[in-house]
PDB file of C-alpha atoms in Angstrom:
ATOM      1  CA  SER A   1      11.454 -14.064   8.452  1.00 45.00           C
ATOM      2  CA  GLN A   2       9.579 -12.372  11.407  1.00 49.00           C
ATOM      3  CA  GLN A   3      12.122 -11.705  14.661  1.00 60.00           C
ATOM      4  CA  GLY A   4       8.706 -10.296  17.010  1.00 69.00           C
ATOM      5  CA  GLU A   5       5.142 -12.215  17.598  1.00 80.00           C
ATOM      6  CA  GLU A   6       2.410 -10.148  18.595  1.00 85.00           C
ATOM      7  CA  ASP A   7      -0.495 -12.274  20.397  1.00 87.00           C
ATOM      8  CA  PRO A   8      -3.674 -12.105  19.712  1.00 93.00           C
ATOM      9  CA  GLN A   9      -3.963 -10.682  16.327  1.00 92.00           C
ATOM     10  CA  ALA A  10      -7.116  -9.122  17.490  1.00 95.00           C
ATOM     11  CA  LEU A  11      -8.609  -8.320  20.149  1.00 96.00           C
ATOM     12  CA  SER A  12     -11.686  -6.072  21.093  1.00 97.00           C
ATOM     13  CA  ILE A  13     -12.639  -5.221  24.059  1.00 97.00           C
ATOM     14  CA  GLN A  14     -14.739  -2.726  26.268  1.00 97.00           C
ATOM     15  CA  GLU A  15     -14.211   0.420  26.345  1.00 97.00           C
ATOM     16  CA  GLY A  16     -12.887   0.922  30.983  1.00 97.00           C
ATOM     17  CA  GLU A  17     -11.274  -2.387  30.200  1.00 97.00           C
ATOM     18  CA  ASN A  18      -8.146  -3.162  30.117  1.00 98.00           C
ATOM     19  CA  ALA A  19      -6.365  -4.626  26.951  1.00 97.00           C
ATOM     20  CA  THR A  20      -3.387  -6.971  27.104  1.00 97.00           C
ATOM     21  CA  MET A  21      -1.162  -7.778  24.320  1.00 96.00           C
ATOM     22  CA  ASN A  22       1.907 -10.131  23.979  1.00 96.00           C
ATOM     23  CA  CYS A  23       5.075 -10.206  21.526  1.00 95.00           C
ATOM     24  CA  SER A  24       7.593 -12.670  21.507  1.00 94.00           C
ATOM     25  CA  TYR A  25      10.992 -12.312  20.024  1.00 91.00           C
ATOM     26  CA  LYS A  26      13.479 -15.771  19.369  1.00 89.00           C
ATOM     27  CA  THR A  27      17.132 -14.011  19.246  1.00 87.00           C
ATOM     28  CA  SER A  28      18.535 -12.153  22.268  1.00 87.00           C
ATOM     29  CA  ILE A  29      17.654  -7.981  21.801  1.00 88.00           C
ATOM     30  CA  ASN A  30      19.663  -4.971  23.570  1.00 88.00           C
ATOM     31  CA  ASN A  31      16.176  -3.059  23.375  1.00 91.00           C
ATOM     32  CA  LEU A  32      12.599  -3.863  22.964  1.00 93.00           C
ATOM     33  CA  GLN A  33      10.158  -0.888  21.845  1.00 94.00           C
ATOM     34  CA  TRP A  34       6.141  -0.334  21.349  1.00 96.00           C
ATOM     35  CA  TYR A  35       4.396   1.548  19.049  1.00 96.00           C
ATOM     36  CA  ARG A  36       0.881   2.413  17.568  1.00 97.00           C
ATOM     37  CA  GLN A  37      -0.230   2.534  14.210  1.00 96.00           C
ATOM     38  CA  ASN A  38      -3.706   4.253  13.786  1.00 95.00           C
ATOM     39  CA  SER A  39      -5.300   3.806  10.366  1.00 92.00           C
ATOM     40  CA  GLY A  40      -3.758   5.149   7.930  1.00 90.00           C
ATOM     41  CA  ARG A  41      -0.836   6.882   9.757  1.00 93.00           C
ATOM     42  CA  GLY A  42       2.390   6.106  10.294  1.00 93.00           C
ATOM     43  CA  LEU A  43       3.733   4.401  13.890  1.00 95.00           C
ATOM     44  CA  VAL A  44       3.932   6.181  17.018  1.00 96.00           C
ATOM     45  CA  HIS A  45       6.442   5.043  19.609  1.00 96.00           C
ATOM     46  CA  LEU A  46       4.904   4.281  22.947  1.00 97.00           C
ATOM     47  CA  ILE A  47       7.695   2.499  25.131  1.00 97.00           C
ATOM     48  CA  LEU A  48      10.972   1.917  25.303  1.00 95.00           C
ATOM     49  CA  ILE A  49      12.566  -0.693  27.634  1.00 96.00           C
ATOM     50  CA  ARG A  50      15.688  -2.241  27.718  1.00 94.00           C
ATOM     51  CA  SER A  51      17.167  -5.598  28.171  1.00 93.00           C
ATOM     52  CA  ASN A  52      18.340  -4.650  32.247  1.00 95.00           C
ATOM     53  CA  GLU A  53      14.533  -3.392  32.812  1.00 97.00           C
ATOM     54  CA  ARG A  54      11.396  -5.698  33.505  1.00 97.00           C
ATOM     55  CA  GLU A  55       9.236  -3.326  33.998  1.00 98.00           C
ATOM     56  CA  LYS A  56       8.074   0.412  32.841  1.00 97.00           C
ATOM     57  CA  HIS A  57       4.990   2.682  33.128  1.00 96.00           C
ATOM     58  CA  SER A  58       4.009   5.936  30.675  1.00 95.00           C
ATOM     59  CA  GLY A  59       0.756   7.346  31.641  1.00 97.00           C
ATOM     60  CA  ARG A  60      -1.828   3.931  31.373  1.00 97.00           C
ATOM     61  CA  LEU A  61       1.036   1.739  29.525  1.00 98.00           C
ATOM     62  CA  ARG A  62       2.703  -0.522  31.491  1.00 98.00           C
ATOM     63  CA  VAL A  63       5.371  -3.022  30.158  1.00 98.00           C
ATOM     64  CA  THR A  64       6.924  -5.849  30.899  1.00 98.00           C
ATOM     65  CA  LEU A  65       9.876  -7.911  29.855  1.00 97.00           C
ATOM     66  CA  ASP A  66      11.078 -11.137  30.528  1.00 96.00           C
ATOM     67  CA  THR A  67      14.091 -11.821  29.089  1.00 94.00           C
ATOM     68  CA  SER A  68      14.687 -15.616  29.903  1.00 95.00           C
ATOM     69  CA  LYS A  69      10.973 -15.883  28.783  1.00 95.00           C
ATOM     70  CA  LYS A  70      11.837 -14.066  25.224  1.00 94.00           C
ATOM     71  CA  SER A  71       8.667 -12.599  25.861  1.00 95.00           C
ATOM     72  CA  SER A  72       7.633  -8.497  26.476  1.00 96.00           C
ATOM     73  CA  SER A  73       3.846  -7.474  27.394  1.00 97.00           C
ATOM     74  CA  LEU A  74       1.672  -4.132  26.618  1.00 98.00           C
ATOM     75  CA  LEU A  75      -0.974  -3.542  29.156  1.00 98.00           C
ATOM     76  CA  ILE A  76      -3.257  -0.556  28.451  1.00 98.00           C
ATOM     77  CA  THR A  77      -5.656   0.037  31.231  1.00 98.00           C
ATOM     78  CA  ALA A  78      -8.692   2.159  31.539  1.00 97.00           C
ATOM     79  CA  SER A  79      -8.762   1.552  27.915  1.00 97.00           C
ATOM     80  CA  ARG A  80     -10.666   4.542  25.551  1.00 97.00           C
ATOM     81  CA  ALA A  81     -12.392   4.419  22.147  1.00 97.00           C
ATOM     82  CA  ALA A  82      -9.431   6.537  20.759  1.00 97.00           C
ATOM     83  CA  ASP A  83      -6.826   3.181  22.042  1.00 98.00           C
ATOM     84  CA  THR A  84      -8.726   1.715  18.829  1.00 98.00           C
ATOM     85  CA  ALA A  85      -5.593   1.115  16.534  1.00 97.00           C
ATOM     86  CA  SER A  86      -2.473  -1.433  15.833  1.00 96.00           C
ATOM     87  CA  TYR A  87      -0.287  -2.044  17.902  1.00 96.00           C
ATOM     88  CA  PHE A  88       3.206  -3.247  17.442  1.00 95.00           C
ATOM     89  CA  CYS A  89       6.811  -4.533  19.102  1.00 95.00           C
ATOM     90  CA  ALA A  90      10.063  -3.969  18.064  1.00 93.00           C
ATOM     91  CA  THR A  91      13.365  -5.018  19.017  1.00 90.00           C
ATOM     92  CA  ASP A  92      16.577  -4.608  18.692  1.00 85.00           C
ATOM     93  CA  GLN A  93      19.008  -7.043  17.968  1.00 75.00           C
ATOM     94  CA  GLY A  94      22.457  -5.109  17.534  1.00 72.00           C
ATOM     95  CA  TYR A  95      23.751  -4.989  13.765  1.00 67.00           C
ATOM     96  CA  GLN A  96      22.254  -2.289  13.625  1.00 63.00           C
ATOM     97  CA  LYS A  97      18.651  -3.850  12.291  1.00 73.00           C
ATOM     98  CA  VAL A  98      15.577  -2.843  14.509  1.00 81.00           C
ATOM     99  CA  THR A  99      13.088  -5.786  13.286  1.00 84.00           C
ATOM    100  CA  PHE A 100       8.213  -4.875  13.742  1.00 89.00           C
ATOM    101  CA  GLY A 101       6.216  -7.708  15.041  1.00 89.00           C
ATOM    102  CA  THR A 102       3.518  -8.779  13.012  1.00 89.00           C
ATOM    103  CA  GLY A 103       0.851  -6.737  15.320  1.00 92.00           C
ATOM    104  CA  THR A 104      -1.939  -7.085  17.193  1.00 95.00           C
ATOM    105  CA  LYS A 105      -5.131  -4.860  16.241  1.00 95.00           C
ATOM    106  CA  LEU A 106      -7.328  -3.674  19.305  1.00 97.00           C
ATOM    107  CA  GLN A 107     -10.791  -2.138  19.071  1.00 98.00           C
ATOM    108  CA  VAL A 108     -12.047  -0.096  22.143  1.00 97.00           C
ATOM    109  CA  ILE A 109     -15.753  -0.029  21.936  1.00 97.00           C
ATOM    110  CA  PRO A 110     -17.612   2.916  23.377  1.00 94.00           C
TER     111      PRO A 110
ATOM    112  CA  ASN M   1       9.123  20.730  12.863  1.00 63.00           C
ATOM    113  CA  ALA M   2       7.803  18.250   9.592  1.00 78.00           C
ATOM    114  CA  GLY M   3       9.455  15.348  11.208  1.00 94.00           C
ATOM    115  CA  VAL M   4       9.428  13.053   8.849  1.00 97.00           C
ATOM    116  CA  THR M   5       7.360  13.948   4.904  1.00 97.00           C
ATOM    117  CA  GLN M   6       7.519  11.143   2.492  1.00 97.00           C
ATOM    118  CA  THR M   7       6.046  11.905  -1.219  1.00 97.00           C
ATOM    119  CA  PRO M   8       3.998  11.127  -3.032  1.00 97.00           C
ATOM    120  CA  LYS M   9       1.405   9.681  -0.299  1.00 97.00           C
ATOM    121  CA  PHE M  10      -0.229   7.558  -3.641  1.00 97.00           C
ATOM    122  CA  GLN M  11       0.999   5.789  -6.638  1.00 96.00           C
ATOM    123  CA  VAL M  12      -0.055   3.839  -9.855  1.00 97.00           C
ATOM    124  CA  LEU M  13       2.627   2.513 -11.372  1.00 96.00           C
ATOM    125  CA  LYS M  14       2.521   0.356 -14.565  1.00 97.00           C
ATOM    126  CA  THR M  15       4.467  -2.956 -14.466  1.00 97.00           C
ATOM    127  CA  GLY M  16       8.253  -2.747 -15.342  1.00 97.00           C
ATOM    128  CA  GLN M  17       8.213   1.070 -14.320  1.00 97.00           C
ATOM    129  CA  SER M  18      11.161   2.629 -12.126  1.00 96.00           C
ATOM    130  CA  MET M  19      10.008   5.471  -9.689  1.00 95.00           C
ATOM    131  CA  THR M  20      11.499   6.802  -6.748  1.00 98.00           C
ATOM    132  CA  LEU M  21       9.677   7.114  -2.923  1.00 98.00           C
ATOM    133  CA  GLN M  22      10.904  10.853  -1.219  1.00 98.00           C
ATOM    134  CA  CYS M  23      11.860  10.597   2.329  1.00 98.00           C
ATOM    135  CA  ALA M  24      13.092  13.755   4.052  1.00 98.00           C
ATOM    136  CA  GLN M  25      13.718  14.474   8.066  1.00 97.00           C
ATOM    137  CA  ASP M  26      14.471  17.992   9.521  1.00 96.00           C
ATOM    138  CA  MET M  27      15.537  16.378  12.929  1.00 96.00           C
ATOM    139  CA  ASN M  28      19.021  15.776  12.230  1.00 95.00           C
ATOM    140  CA  HIS M  29      19.023  12.305  12.459  1.00 97.00           C
ATOM    141  CA  GLU M  30      21.667   9.927  11.247  1.00 96.00           C
ATOM    142  CA  TYR M  31      19.700   6.001  10.945  1.00 94.00           C
ATOM    143  CA  MET M  32      17.413   6.292   8.547  1.00 96.00           C
ATOM    144  CA  SER M  33      14.984   3.429   7.428  1.00 95.00           C
ATOM    145  CA  TRP M  34      12.522   2.264   5.058  1.00 97.00           C
ATOM    146  CA  TYR M  35       9.497  -0.686   5.225  1.00 96.00           C
ATOM    147  CA  ARG M  36       7.441  -2.006   3.316  1.00 97.00           C
ATOM    148  CA  GLN M  37       4.071  -2.934   5.081  1.00 96.00           C
ATOM    149  CA  ASP M  38       1.780  -5.384   3.784  1.00 93.00           C
ATOM    150  CA  PRO M  39      -1.341  -7.049   5.848  1.00 84.00           C
ATOM    151  CA  GLY M  40      -0.104  -9.982   8.394  1.00 77.00           C
ATOM    152  CA  MET M  41       3.274  -9.594   7.545  1.00 78.00           C
ATOM    153  CA  GLY M  42       4.009  -6.700   9.540  1.00 84.00           C
ATOM    154  CA  LEU M  43       6.957  -4.242   8.765  1.00 92.00           C
ATOM    155  CA  ARG M  44      10.074  -6.020   6.680  1.00 92.00           C
ATOM    156  CA  LEU M  45      13.062  -3.511   6.549  1.00 92.00           C
ATOM    157  CA  ILE M  46      13.762  -2.752   2.899  1.00 95.00           C
ATOM    158  CA  HIS M  47      17.378  -0.894   3.596  1.00 95.00           C
ATOM    159  CA  TYR M  48      18.803   1.723   6.395  1.00 94.00           C
ATOM    160  CA  SER M  49      21.457   3.931   6.626  1.00 95.00           C
ATOM    161  CA  VAL M  50      23.916   5.292   9.780  1.00 93.00           C
ATOM    162  CA  GLY M  51      24.705   8.334   8.081  1.00 94.00           C
ATOM    163  CA  ALA M  52      25.023   9.915   5.183  1.00 95.00           C
ATOM    164  CA  GLY M  53      27.335   8.161   2.685  1.00 95.00           C
ATOM    165  CA  ILE M  54      26.270   4.505   4.093  1.00 95.00           C
ATOM    166  CA  THR M  55      23.334   2.130   3.383  1.00 96.00           C
ATOM    167  CA  ASP M  56      22.861  -1.154   3.562  1.00 94.00           C
ATOM    168  CA  GLN M  57      19.942  -3.823   3.387  1.00 93.00           C
ATOM    169  CA  GLY M  58      17.578  -5.434   5.340  1.00 91.00           C
ATOM    170  CA  GLU M  59      15.728  -8.197   5.645  1.00 89.00           C
ATOM    171  CA  VAL M  60      13.604  -7.714   2.252  1.00 94.00           C
ATOM    172  CA  PRO M  61      16.547  -5.645  -0.265  1.00 96.00           C
ATOM    173  CA  ASN M  62      16.122  -7.265  -3.905  1.00 96.00           C
ATOM    174  CA  GLY M  63      14.417  -4.207  -6.138  1.00 96.00           C
ATOM    175  CA  TYR M  64      15.118  -1.479  -4.368  1.00 97.00           C
ATOM    176  CA  ASN M  65      17.997   0.913  -4.624  1.00 97.00           C
ATOM    177  CA  VAL M  66      18.897   3.044  -1.940  1.00 97.00           C
ATOM    178  CA  SER M  67      21.316   6.150  -1.672  1.00 96.00           C
ATOM    179  CA  ARG M  68      22.184   8.687   1.219  1.00 97.00           C
ATOM    180  CA  SER M  69      23.838  11.557   0.166  1.00 97.00           C
ATOM    181  CA  THR M  70      22.792  13.832   2.788  1.00 97.00           C
ATOM    182  CA  THR M  71      21.623  13.730   6.907  1.00 97.00           C
ATOM    183  CA  GLU M  72      17.662  14.804   6.028  1.00 97.00           C
ATOM    184  CA  ASP M  73      17.211  12.965   2.662  1.00 98.00           C
ATOM    185  CA  PHE M  74      16.834   8.821   1.956  1.00 98.00           C
ATOM    186  CA  PRO M  75      15.046   8.154  -1.286  1.00 98.00           C
ATOM    187  CA  LEU M  76      14.160   4.532  -2.753  1.00 98.00           C
ATOM    188  CA  ARG M  77      13.965   3.605  -5.670  1.00 98.00           C
ATOM    189  CA  LEU M  78      12.145   0.783  -7.301  1.00 96.00           C
ATOM    190  CA  LEU M  79      14.059  -0.234 -10.731  1.00 91.00           C
ATOM    191  CA  SER M  80      11.446  -2.238 -12.036  1.00 96.00           C
ATOM    192  CA  ALA M  81       7.987  -2.381 -10.916  1.00 96.00           C
ATOM    193  CA  ALA M  82       6.181  -5.907 -10.295  1.00 97.00           C
ATOM    194  CA  PRO M  83       3.100  -6.882  -8.625  1.00 96.00           C
ATOM    195  CA  SER M  84       4.523  -8.337  -5.791  1.00 96.00           C
ATOM    196  CA  GLN M  85       5.056  -4.194  -4.302  1.00 97.00           C
ATOM    197  CA  THR M  86       2.236  -3.317  -4.201  1.00 97.00           C
ATOM    198  CA  SER M  87       2.443  -2.279  -0.918  1.00 97.00           C
ATOM    199  CA  VAL M  88       2.873   0.581   1.720  1.00 97.00           C
ATOM    200  CA  TYR M  89       5.747   1.682   2.190  1.00 98.00           C
ATOM    201  CA  PHE M  90       7.206   3.620   5.816  1.00 97.00           C
ATOM    202  CA  CYS M  91      10.142   5.719   6.497  1.00 98.00           C
ATOM    203  CA  ALA M  92      11.890   6.376   9.193  1.00 96.00           C
ATOM    204  CA  SER M  93      14.399   8.015  11.706  1.00 96.00           C
ATOM    205  CA  SER M  94      16.006   8.229  14.268  1.00 94.00           C
ATOM    206  CA  TYR M  95      19.336   9.473  16.014  1.00 94.00           C
ATOM    207  CA  THR M  96      20.169   6.432  16.061  1.00 88.00           C
ATOM    208  CA  ARG M  97      19.081   2.807  15.781  1.00 82.00           C
ATOM    209  CA  ARG M  98      18.300   2.170  19.320  1.00 85.00           C
ATOM    210  CA  GLU M  99      16.387   4.919  20.274  1.00 89.00           C
ATOM    211  CA  PRO M 100      12.307   5.294  19.140  1.00 92.00           C
ATOM    212  CA  GLN M 101      11.797   5.933  15.644  1.00 93.00           C
ATOM    213  CA  HIS M 102       9.658   8.697  13.531  1.00 96.00           C
ATOM    214  CA  PHE M 103       7.880   7.435  10.995  1.00 96.00           C
ATOM    215  CA  GLY M 104       6.037   9.660   7.701  1.00 97.00           C
ATOM    216  CA  ASP M 105       2.514   9.215   7.129  1.00 95.00           C
ATOM    217  CA  GLY M 106       3.829   6.270   4.324  1.00 96.00           C
ATOM    218  CA  THR M 107       3.214   5.590   0.608  1.00 97.00           C
ATOM    219  CA  ARG M 108       0.654   3.627  -1.154  1.00 97.00           C
ATOM    220  CA  LEU M 109       2.099   1.559  -4.260  1.00 97.00           C
ATOM    221  CA  SER M 110      -0.050  -0.304  -6.503  1.00 97.00           C
ATOM    222  CA  ILE M 111       1.968  -2.071  -9.384  1.00 97.00           C
ATOM    223  CA  LEU M 112      -0.664  -3.222 -12.253  1.00 95.00           C
TER     224      LEU M 112
END
């Protein structure tokens, strides 16, 4: 079964707006990563947050992690048409396995 | 640097045929993995390897074989293709499991 579940499944916003997507997971983790996938391409790593961190920033990206609620959120500020993609969270649970969520499909309308 | 290279990009097979999906990386990464991506299911781990000569099963290993004779290569073998194996297959690599993974662009496989 999937470890991570992203919410919402799909999101459509206007260019310039902020986009927020959430990830919930089931078991304790070592770290959580967010990836982007453009249509027809492989996944590209965006940001990694460790279990002892609560917030992390990278450019227009802000990631939060709440281990007590087993959830994380990815905020993309001032979105651009080029941000149109699917976004996945991935959790490192130990046992040499990384598992991915089902993804949020983001559409940014110019 | 080529990164992670997957071949072929597209393949159509008949039920019962076998084939090997190739994956090569030039970053000297120890950890390599194979995922399949199906609509609404996200990515599911098939097999992974923590170094040459060491492989292990992921979430959906049935019908697939892997081997890791070198650090660079991690081929995925379909033993007897079934329509349920129609999917997009991604290979990924990283220095360790805990580091960000680098993905290939995938192999789109259809089983008729």
